[in-house]
């Protein structure tokens, strides 16, 4: 859960709640964060920015922890082609590296 700088990861509490057997992308983690109340901005612009911050942080996190490019499977989001996703256990293991 510690980052190289010694600070705890800001979004570790979201990752800890992921289902180990479900597939997640940075965008689906942002959706999940919204579902559990982690993103709770009333102003639409602040809401959009909060979702964007989670997505960007999760994308960097997956890159920094060398998640395989091909993913563990694929997720289809509305209006997009299937995109690589990783199991929740992979996300959880990465925060404990």
mmCIF file of C-alpha atoms in Angstrom:
data_model
loop_
_atom_site.group_PDB
_atom_site.id
_atom_site.type_symbol
_atom_site.label_atom_id
_atom_site.label_comp_id
_atom_site.label_asym_id
_atom_site.label_seq_id
_atom_site.Cartn_x
_atom_site.Cartn_y
_atom_site.Cartn_z
ATOM 1 C CA UNK A 1 0.000 0.000 0.000
ATOM 2 C CA UNK A 2 3.050 2.245 0.283
ATOM 3 C CA UNK A 3 4.330 4.095 -2.723
ATOM 4 C CA UNK A 4 8.062 4.562 -3.342
ATOM 5 C CA UNK A 5 7.811 7.986 -1.686
ATOM 6 C CA UNK A 6 6.468 6.356 1.470
ATOM 7 C CA UNK A 7 2.992 7.895 1.157
ATOM 8 C CA UNK A 8 -0.095 5.688 1.139
ATOM 9 C CA UNK A 9 -1.883 5.559 -2.204
ATOM 10 C CA UNK A 10 -4.810 7.971 -2.310
ATOM 11 C CA UNK A 11 -7.095 5.469 -4.030
ATOM 12 C CA UNK A 12 -6.082 2.312 -2.145
ATOM 13 C CA UNK A 13 -9.420 2.272 -0.334
ATOM 14 C CA UNK A 14 -11.196 1.916 -3.682
ATOM 15 C CA UNK A 15 -8.897 -0.868 -4.890
ATOM 16 C CA UNK A 16 -9.273 -2.784 -1.623
ATOM 17 C CA UNK A 17 -13.042 -2.999 -2.255
ATOM 18 C CA UNK A 18 -12.774 -4.465 -5.771
ATOM 19 C CA UNK A 19 -14.063 -7.987 -6.318
ATOM 20 C CA UNK A 20 -11.016 -10.187 -6.955
ATOM 21 C CA UNK A 21 -12.710 -12.172 -9.739
ATOM 22 C CA UNK A 22 -14.171 -9.252 -11.721
ATOM 23 C CA UNK A 23 -12.402 -7.425 -14.541
ATOM 24 C CA UNK A 24 -11.612 -3.723 -14.139
ATOM 25 C CA UNK A 25 -10.245 -0.911 -16.264
ATOM 26 C CA UNK A 26 -9.407 2.584 -15.038
ATOM 27 C CA UNK A 27 -12.841 3.700 -16.318
ATOM 28 C CA UNK A 28 -14.731 0.902 -14.550
ATOM 29 C CA UNK A 29 -12.846 1.679 -11.340
ATOM 30 C CA UNK A 30 -14.014 5.285 -11.680
ATOM 31 C CA UNK A 31 -17.581 3.928 -12.062
ATOM 32 C CA UNK A 32 -17.074 1.787 -8.967
ATOM 33 C CA UNK A 33 -15.698 4.765 -7.012
ATOM 34 C CA UNK A 34 -18.873 6.631 -7.865
ATOM 35 C CA UNK A 35 -21.072 3.683 -6.786
ATOM 36 C CA UNK A 36 -19.419 3.432 -3.361
ATOM 37 C CA UNK A 37 -19.634 7.182 -2.773
ATOM 38 C CA UNK A 38 -15.929 7.974 -3.147
ATOM 39 C CA UNK A 39 -16.830 10.462 -5.887
ATOM 40 C CA UNK A 40 -19.609 12.638 -4.529
ATOM 41 C CA UNK A 41 -19.299 16.063 -6.145
ATOM 42 C CA UNK A 42 -22.570 17.945 -6.559
ATOM 43 C CA UNK A 43 -21.225 20.363 -9.160
ATOM 44 C CA UNK A 44 -21.167 18.619 -12.584
ATOM 45 C CA UNK A 45 -17.763 20.057 -13.462
ATOM 46 C CA UNK A 46 -16.235 18.930 -10.137
ATOM 47 C CA UNK A 47 -17.835 15.510 -10.617
ATOM 48 C CA UNK A 48 -16.294 15.190 -14.098
ATOM 49 C CA UNK A 49 -12.881 16.250 -12.779
ATOM 50 C CA UNK A 50 -13.043 13.790 -9.863
ATOM 51 C CA UNK A 51 -13.849 10.896 -12.238
ATOM 52 C CA UNK A 52 -11.057 12.008 -14.551
ATOM 53 C CA UNK A 53 -8.543 12.090 -11.666
ATOM 54 C CA UNK A 54 -9.433 8.518 -10.664
ATOM 55 C CA UNK A 55 -9.184 7.270 -14.272
ATOM 56 C CA UNK A 56 -5.822 8.937 -14.835
ATOM 57 C CA UNK A 57 -4.429 7.707 -11.507
ATOM 58 C CA UNK A 58 -5.566 4.133 -12.195
ATOM 59 C CA UNK A 59 -4.080 4.235 -15.711
ATOM 60 C CA UNK A 60 -0.736 5.382 -14.314
ATOM 61 C CA UNK A 61 -0.971 2.817 -11.538
ATOM 62 C CA UNK A 62 -1.480 -0.037 -14.030
ATOM 63 C CA UNK A 63 1.435 1.199 -16.159
ATOM 64 C CA UNK A 64 3.733 1.677 -13.171
ATOM 65 C CA UNK A 65 3.007 -1.857 -11.951
ATOM 66 C CA UNK A 66 3.608 -3.404 -15.383
ATOM 67 C CA UNK A 67 0.146 -4.851 -15.909
ATOM 68 C CA UNK A 68 0.247 -6.934 -19.122
ATOM 69 C CA UNK A 69 -0.844 -4.960 -22.183
ATOM 70 C CA UNK A 70 -3.194 -7.715 -23.328
ATOM 71 C CA UNK A 71 -5.066 -7.662 -20.006
ATOM 72 C CA UNK A 72 -6.688 -10.605 -18.242
ATOM 73 C CA UNK A 73 -9.802 -10.210 -20.363
ATOM 74 C CA UNK A 74 -11.865 -7.558 -22.093
ATOM 75 C CA UNK A 75 -14.574 -5.152 -20.983
ATOM 76 C CA UNK A 76 -16.993 -3.433 -23.343
ATOM 77 C CA UNK A 77 -18.039 0.052 -22.338
ATOM 78 C CA UNK A 78 -20.937 1.805 -24.025
ATOM 79 C CA UNK A 79 -19.887 3.268 -27.354
ATOM 80 C CA UNK A 80 -16.378 1.791 -27.288
ATOM 81 C CA UNK A 81 -14.753 -1.335 -28.678
ATOM 82 C CA UNK A 82 -13.686 -4.010 -26.157
ATOM 83 C CA UNK A 83 -10.711 -2.852 -24.102
ATOM 84 C CA UNK A 84 -8.224 -4.834 -21.977
ATOM 85 C CA UNK A 85 -9.113 -5.188 -18.298
ATOM 86 C CA UNK A 86 -7.456 -6.815 -15.305
ATOM 87 C CA UNK A 87 -8.817 -8.916 -12.465
ATOM 88 C CA UNK A 88 -9.392 -7.250 -9.112
ATOM 89 C CA UNK A 89 -6.780 -9.512 -7.512
ATOM 90 C CA UNK A 90 -4.113 -8.013 -9.793
ATOM 91 C CA UNK A 91 -5.072 -4.470 -8.733
ATOM 92 C CA UNK A 92 -5.064 -5.520 -5.068
ATOM 93 C CA UNK A 93 -1.702 -7.291 -5.289
ATOM 94 C CA UNK A 94 -0.150 -4.218 -6.894
ATOM 95 C CA UNK A 95 -0.983 -1.936 -3.955
ATOM 96 C CA UNK A 96 0.895 -4.308 -1.655
ATOM 97 C CA UNK A 97 4.091 -4.379 -3.783
#
